[in-house]
CSV table of C-alpha atoms (C1' of nucleotides) in Angstrom, one decimal:
chain,number,residue,atom,x,y,z
O,1,MET,CA,-45.6,-41.0,159.5
O,2,ASN,CA,-46.4,-37.3,159.5
O,3,LYS,CA,-49.3,-35.7,157.7
O,4,LYS,CA,-47.1,-34.6,154.8
O,5,THR,CA,-46.0,-38.1,154.0
O,6,ILE,CA,-49.5,-39.4,154.2
O,7,TYR,CA,-50.7,-36.7,151.8
O,8,SER,CA,-47.9,-37.5,149.4
O,9,LEU,CA,-48.7,-41.2,149.4
O,10,ILE,CA,-52.4,-40.5,148.7
O,11,ALA,CA,-51.4,-38.2,145.8
O,12,ILE,CA,-49.2,-40.9,144.3
O,13,LEU,CA,-52.0,-43.5,144.7
O,14,ILE,CA,-54.4,-41.2,142.9
O,15,VAL,CA,-52.1,-40.5,140.0
O,16,PHE,CA,-51.2,-44.1,139.4
O,17,GLY,CA,-54.8,-45.1,139.8
O,18,ILE,CA,-55.9,-42.7,137.0
O,19,TYR,CA,-53.0,-43.8,134.8
O,20,GLY,CA,-53.8,-47.5,135.3
O,21,TYR,CA,-57.5,-46.9,134.5
O,22,GLU,CA,-56.7,-45.0,131.3
O,23,PHE,CA,-54.3,-47.7,130.2
O,24,PHE,CA,-57.0,-50.3,130.8
O,25,LEU,CA,-59.4,-48.2,128.7
O,26,ASN,CA,-56.9,-47.8,125.9
O,27,GLN,CA,-56.2,-51.6,125.8
O,28,GLU,CA,-59.9,-52.3,125.3
O,29,GLU,CA,-60.3,-49.6,122.6
O,30,THR,CA,-57.4,-51.0,120.6
O,31,LEU,CA,-58.6,-54.5,120.9
O,32,GLU,CA,-62.0,-53.6,119.6
O,33,ILE,CA,-60.6,-51.9,116.5
O,34,VAL,CA,-58.2,-54.7,115.7
O,35,GLU,CA,-61.0,-57.3,116.0
O,36,THR,CA,-63.7,-55.5,114.0
O,37,GLY,CA,-61.5,-53.3,111.8
O,38,LYS,CA,-64.4,-50.9,111.7
O,39,GLU,CA,-65.5,-48.5,114.3
O,40,VAL,CA,-68.5,-46.3,114.5
O,41,LYS,CA,-67.5,-43.1,116.2
O,42,ASN,CA,-69.8,-40.4,117.3
O,43,ASN,CA,-68.2,-37.9,115.0
O,44,THR,CA,-68.1,-40.0,111.9
O,45,ASN,CA,-70.5,-42.2,110.0
O,46,GLU,CA,-68.1,-44.8,108.6
O,47,TYR,CA,-64.6,-45.6,109.8
O,48,PHE,CA,-62.7,-47.8,107.3
O,49,LEU,CA,-59.6,-48.7,109.1
O,50,PRO,CA,-57.1,-50.8,107.2
O,51,VAL,CA,-55.3,-53.7,108.8
O,52,SER,CA,-52.2,-52.7,110.8
O,53,THR,CA,-49.1,-54.7,109.8
O,54,THR,CA,-47.2,-53.3,112.8
O,55,ASN,CA,-49.9,-54.0,115.4
O,56,GLN,CA,-49.9,-50.5,116.7
O,57,ILE,CA,-53.0,-48.6,116.0
O,58,ILE,CA,-53.4,-45.1,117.5
O,59,HIS,CA,-56.7,-43.5,117.7
O,60,HIS,CA,-57.0,-39.7,117.8
O,61,GLU,CA,-60.2,-37.7,117.6
O,62,GLY,CA,-59.7,-36.5,114.1
O,63,TYR,CA,-57.8,-39.4,112.6
O,64,SER,CA,-56.3,-42.9,113.3
O,65,LEU,CA,-52.9,-44.2,112.4
O,66,SER,CA,-50.8,-47.3,112.3
O,67,TYR,CA,-47.3,-46.6,113.6
O,68,SER,CA,-44.2,-48.3,112.3
O,69,GLU,CA,-41.5,-48.1,115.0
O,70,LEU,CA,-38.8,-49.2,112.6
O,71,HIS,CA,-39.5,-46.4,110.2
O,72,GLU,CA,-40.5,-43.8,112.9
O,73,GLN,CA,-43.6,-42.8,111.1
O,74,ALA,CA,-47.1,-44.0,110.3
O,75,GLU,CA,-47.6,-46.8,107.7
O,76,TRP,CA,-51.1,-45.3,107.2
O,77,VAL,CA,-53.2,-42.5,108.5
O,78,ALA,CA,-57.0,-42.8,108.1
O,79,TYR,CA,-59.8,-40.3,108.5
O,80,GLU,CA,-63.1,-39.3,107.2
O,81,LEU,CA,-63.3,-35.9,105.5
O,82,LYS,CA,-66.9,-34.9,105.7
O,83,LYS,CA,-68.4,-32.2,103.7
O,84,GLU,CA,-69.1,-30.2,106.9
O,85,HIS,CA,-65.5,-30.5,107.9
O,86,LEU,CA,-64.5,-28.1,105.1
O,87,SER,CA,-64.0,-24.7,106.6
O,88,ASN,CA,-62.2,-21.5,106.0
O,89,SER,CA,-61.1,-21.0,109.6
O,90,HIS,CA,-57.6,-20.0,110.1
O,91,PHE,CA,-55.5,-21.3,113.0
O,92,GLU,CA,-51.9,-20.5,113.6
O,93,ARG,CA,-49.5,-23.4,113.1
O,94,PRO,CA,-48.5,-24.9,116.4
O,95,TYR,CA,-45.2,-26.7,117.0
O,96,PHE,CA,-45.0,-30.4,116.3
O,97,GLU,CA,-45.2,-32.5,119.3
O,98,ILE,CA,-44.3,-36.1,120.0
O,99,ASP,CA,-47.4,-38.3,120.0
O,100,LYS,CA,-47.6,-39.6,123.5
O,101,ALA,CA,-50.1,-42.3,122.4
O,102,VAL,CA,-47.3,-44.1,120.6
O,103,LYS,CA,-46.2,-46.5,123.2
O,104,THR,CA,-42.8,-47.3,121.5
O,105,GLY,CA,-42.0,-43.6,121.3
O,106,ALA,CA,-42.7,-41.4,118.3
O,107,ALA,CA,-39.9,-39.4,116.6
O,108,HIS,CA,-39.0,-35.9,117.6
O,109,TRP,CA,-39.4,-33.1,115.1
O,110,ARG,CA,-35.7,-32.3,115.5
O,111,ASN,CA,-35.0,-35.3,113.2
O,112,TYR,CA,-36.5,-33.2,110.4
O,113,LYS,CA,-34.6,-30.0,111.2
O,114,ASN,CA,-32.0,-29.1,108.6
O,115,SER,CA,-32.6,-32.5,107.0
O,116,GLY,CA,-33.6,-30.8,103.7
O,117,TYR,CA,-37.1,-32.4,104.0
O,118,ASP,CA,-40.4,-31.0,105.0
O,119,ARG,CA,-42.5,-32.3,107.9
O,120,GLY,CA,-45.1,-33.4,105.5
O,121,HIS,CA,-48.6,-33.9,107.0
O,122,LEU,CA,-50.3,-37.2,106.2
O,123,CYS,CA,-53.7,-36.0,107.6
O,124,PRO,CA,-53.4,-32.5,106.3
O,125,ALA,CA,-54.0,-29.5,108.6
O,126,GLY,CA,-56.2,-28.2,105.8
O,127,ASP,CA,-58.6,-31.1,106.3
O,128,ARG,CA,-59.1,-30.5,110.0
O,129,ARG,CA,-60.0,-26.9,110.1
O,130,TYR,CA,-63.4,-27.4,111.7
O,131,SER,CA,-61.9,-26.8,115.2
O,132,GLN,CA,-58.8,-25.6,116.8
O,133,LYS,CA,-58.4,-28.9,118.5
O,134,ALA,CA,-58.7,-31.0,115.4
O,135,HIS,CA,-56.3,-28.7,113.6
O,136,ASP,CA,-53.7,-28.8,116.3
O,137,GLU,CA,-54.0,-32.5,116.6
O,138,THR,CA,-52.5,-32.9,113.1
O,139,PHE,CA,-49.3,-31.4,114.4
O,140,LEU,CA,-48.1,-34.7,116.0
O,141,THR,CA,-44.9,-36.3,114.7
O,142,SER,CA,-46.9,-39.6,114.2
O,143,ASN,CA,-48.8,-37.8,111.5
O,144,ILE,CA,-45.8,-36.6,109.4
O,145,SER,CA,-43.4,-38.1,106.9
O,146,PRO,CA,-40.2,-36.6,105.4
O,147,GLN,CA,-41.2,-35.0,102.0
O,148,GLU,CA,-39.3,-33.0,99.5
O,149,HIS,CA,-40.6,-29.4,99.6
O,150,GLN,CA,-41.1,-29.4,95.8
O,151,PHE,CA,-43.2,-32.6,96.1
O,152,ASN,CA,-45.1,-31.5,99.2
O,153,SER,CA,-46.1,-28.1,98.0
O,154,GLY,CA,-46.5,-29.2,94.4
O,155,ILE,CA,-48.2,-32.4,93.2
O,156,TRP,CA,-49.0,-33.7,96.7
O,157,ASN,CA,-50.7,-30.4,97.7
O,158,LYS,CA,-52.6,-30.5,94.4
O,159,LEU,CA,-53.9,-34.0,95.3
O,160,GLU,CA,-54.9,-32.9,98.8
O,161,GLN,CA,-56.8,-30.0,97.3
O,162,LYS,CA,-58.5,-32.4,94.9
O,163,VAL,CA,-59.6,-34.6,97.9
O,164,ARG,CA,-61.2,-31.5,99.5
O,165,TYR,CA,-63.0,-30.9,96.2
O,166,TRP,CA,-64.3,-34.4,96.1
O,167,ALA,CA,-65.3,-34.3,99.8
O,168,SER,CA,-67.5,-31.3,98.9
O,169,LYS,CA,-68.8,-32.8,95.6
O,170,TYR,CA,-69.5,-36.3,96.9
O,171,ASP,CA,-70.7,-35.4,100.4
O,172,GLY,CA,-67.6,-36.6,102.2
O,173,VAL,CA,-64.9,-39.2,101.4
O,174,PHE,CA,-62.8,-41.5,103.6
O,175,VAL,CA,-59.1,-41.1,103.1
O,176,ILE,CA,-56.1,-43.4,103.8
O,177,THR,CA,-52.7,-42.2,103.1
O,178,GLY,CA,-49.0,-42.8,103.8
O,179,GLY,CA,-45.5,-43.4,102.5
O,180,VAL,CA,-44.5,-46.7,101.0
O,181,LEU,CA,-42.2,-48.1,103.6
O,182,LYS,CA,-40.4,-50.6,101.4
O,183,GLY,CA,-37.1,-51.0,99.6
O,184,ASP,CA,-33.9,-48.9,100.1
O,185,MET,CA,-34.6,-45.7,101.9
O,186,GLU,CA,-32.5,-42.8,103.2
O,187,THR,CA,-32.9,-42.0,106.8
O,188,ILE,CA,-32.8,-38.6,108.6
O,189,GLY,CA,-32.0,-37.6,112.2
O,190,ASP,CA,-30.8,-39.4,115.2
O,191,ASP,CA,-34.0,-41.5,115.3
O,192,GLU,CA,-33.4,-42.6,111.7
O,193,VAL,CA,-36.7,-41.5,110.2
O,194,TYR,CA,-37.0,-43.3,106.9
O,195,VAL,CA,-37.7,-41.3,103.7
O,196,PRO,CA,-40.2,-43.1,101.6
O,197,ASN,CA,-39.6,-43.3,97.8
O,198,GLN,CA,-43.3,-43.3,97.1
O,199,PHE,CA,-46.5,-42.0,98.7
O,200,TYR,CA,-50.0,-43.3,98.2
O,201,LYS,CA,-53.5,-42.1,98.9
O,202,VAL,CA,-56.6,-44.4,98.8
O,203,LEU,CA,-60.1,-42.9,98.8
O,204,ILE,CA,-63.6,-44.4,99.2
O,205,ASP,CA,-66.8,-42.6,98.5
O,206,ASN,CA,-69.5,-44.5,100.4
O,207,ASN,CA,-72.0,-41.6,100.6
O,208,SER,CA,-73.0,-40.4,97.2
O,209,GLY,CA,-74.7,-43.4,95.8
O,210,LYS,CA,-72.8,-46.4,94.4
O,211,THR,CA,-69.7,-47.1,96.4
O,212,LYS,CA,-66.5,-46.1,94.5
O,213,MET,CA,-62.8,-46.1,95.2
O,214,ILE,CA,-59.7,-44.4,93.7
O,215,ALA,CA,-56.1,-44.8,94.6
O,216,PHE,CA,-53.0,-42.8,93.8
O,217,LEU,CA,-49.3,-43.8,93.8
O,218,MET,CA,-46.8,-41.1,93.4
O,219,PRO,CA,-43.0,-41.2,93.2
O,220,HIS,CA,-41.5,-39.0,95.8
O,221,LYS,CA,-40.4,-36.2,93.5
O,222,LYS,CA,-41.6,-33.0,91.9
O,223,SER,CA,-44.0,-33.5,89.1
O,224,ASP,CA,-46.1,-31.3,86.8
O,225,ALA,CA,-48.1,-34.3,85.4
O,226,PRO,CA,-51.9,-34.3,85.7
O,227,LEU,CA,-53.2,-36.1,88.8
O,228,TYR,CA,-55.0,-38.8,86.9
O,229,GLU,CA,-51.7,-40.1,85.6
O,230,PHE,CA,-51.0,-41.4,89.1
O,231,VAL,CA,-54.1,-43.5,89.5
O,232,VAL,CA,-53.6,-47.2,90.2
O,233,SER,CA,-55.7,-49.9,91.6
O,234,VAL,CA,-56.1,-50.4,95.4
O,235,ASP,CA,-54.7,-53.9,94.7
O,236,ALA,CA,-51.5,-52.4,93.4
O,237,ILE,CA,-51.0,-50.4,96.7
O,238,GLU,CA,-51.8,-53.5,98.7
O,239,ALA,CA,-49.2,-55.5,96.8
O,240,LEU,CA,-46.6,-52.8,97.4
O,241,THR,CA,-47.3,-52.1,101.0
O,242,GLY,CA,-48.6,-55.3,102.3
O,243,ILE,CA,-51.6,-53.4,103.9
O,244,ASP,CA,-55.1,-54.8,103.5
O,245,PHE,CA,-57.5,-52.0,102.8
O,246,PHE,CA,-61.3,-52.1,103.4
O,247,PRO,CA,-61.5,-55.5,105.1
O,248,GLN,CA,-64.9,-54.4,106.3
O,249,LEU,CA,-66.5,-54.6,102.9
O,250,ASP,CA,-68.3,-57.6,101.6
O,251,ASP,CA,-65.6,-59.7,99.9
O,252,ALA,CA,-67.2,-59.7,96.4
O,253,LEU,CA,-67.5,-55.9,96.5
O,254,GLU,CA,-64.0,-55.4,97.9
O,255,THR,CA,-62.5,-57.7,95.2
O,256,GLN,CA,-64.3,-55.9,92.4
O,257,LEU,CA,-63.6,-52.3,93.6
O,258,GLU,CA,-60.0,-52.9,94.6
O,259,ALA,CA,-59.0,-54.4,91.2
O,260,SER,CA,-60.1,-51.4,89.2
O,261,SER,CA,-57.6,-48.7,88.2
O,262,SER,CA,-60.3,-46.8,86.4
O,263,TYR,CA,-61.1,-43.3,87.6
O,264,LYS,CA,-64.5,-43.3,86.0
O,265,GLY,CA,-67.0,-41.5,88.4
O,266,TRP,CA,-64.3,-39.3,89.9
O,267,SER,CA,-64.3,-35.9,88.2
O,268,PHE,CA,-61.0,-34.1,87.9
K,1,DC,C1',-52.7,-24.0,100.5
K,2,DT,C1',-47.9,-26.4,101.5
K,3,DG,C1',-43.8,-25.3,104.2
K,4,DT,C1',-38.6,-23.4,106.0
K,5,DG,C1',-35.0,-20.5,108.4
K,6,DT,C1',-33.3,-16.6,111.5
K,7,DT,C1',-33.3,-13.9,115.5
K,8,DA,C1',-34.1,-13.1,120.3
K,9,DC,C1',-35.5,-14.1,125.2
X,1,DG,C1',-38.7,-24.4,124.3
X,2,DT,C1',-41.5,-20.3,122.4
X,3,DA,C1',-42.6,-16.3,119.7
X,4,DA,C1',-42.3,-13.0,115.9
X,5,DC,C1',-41.1,-12.1,111.3
X,6,DA,C1',-39.4,-12.8,106.5
X,7,DC,C1',-39.5,-15.8,102.7
X,8,DA,C1',-40.8,-19.6,98.8
X,9,DG,C1',-43.4,-23.0,95.5
DNA sequence: CTGTGTTAC
DNA sequence: GTAACACAG
């Protein structure tokens, strides 16, 4: 064996050693989240992860998600929007990238090209403007869902802005959002990305006194109706999606809060 | 804010 | 693939 061959072998060993170590770390991290359902991260106070029905939770710095390989998108994306996250910084929109953390392979953005649908953010770029990294991290294809432009830039955008308003007013909120991946759906692109017929958003305010929740269910179409007309109970979203939200809460409190479809306490 | 499409290298 | 620019709700 000459020197060049030996160096090559060493390089290969190092690369695979690092890869294997990171894989090991990721396994541990995933297990911990699945078991506890709640993780305390150094950049958030409370992390209310729902249960993953697809058994694939991905954890990014700015948000977490549960990926559905069948539908080629997240069944939910969850993140805390702190008051101090709100910022007026402007970053240029980067290109969407495939989320390499999705082991089964996330969709390519080409599926959306010329599909007639927007690449609709689930964790909005506007909610992660506190750093370039957090902002750019939202441009992963695991964080988007096909949305009609009139819906995305209209009523859905209005709801996202209301969430930022509440984050400011109530000293932060925790947000869980996604498309309802049930029933007959159209698909787009070679990867067959499903087009949800409804989108939901579930919020919890655990910071400004008495814990409160609110949930929205919106048909995937343009609307000029006021936001409060889309309020439903968390139970209704659970029944529709099969996702269990807030398993971390005390059972009695969870039952009480999730049954309510009242938006008392949330100012519009 | 939320996005798309076209053109050129 | 990336970058610059025009455009729309």
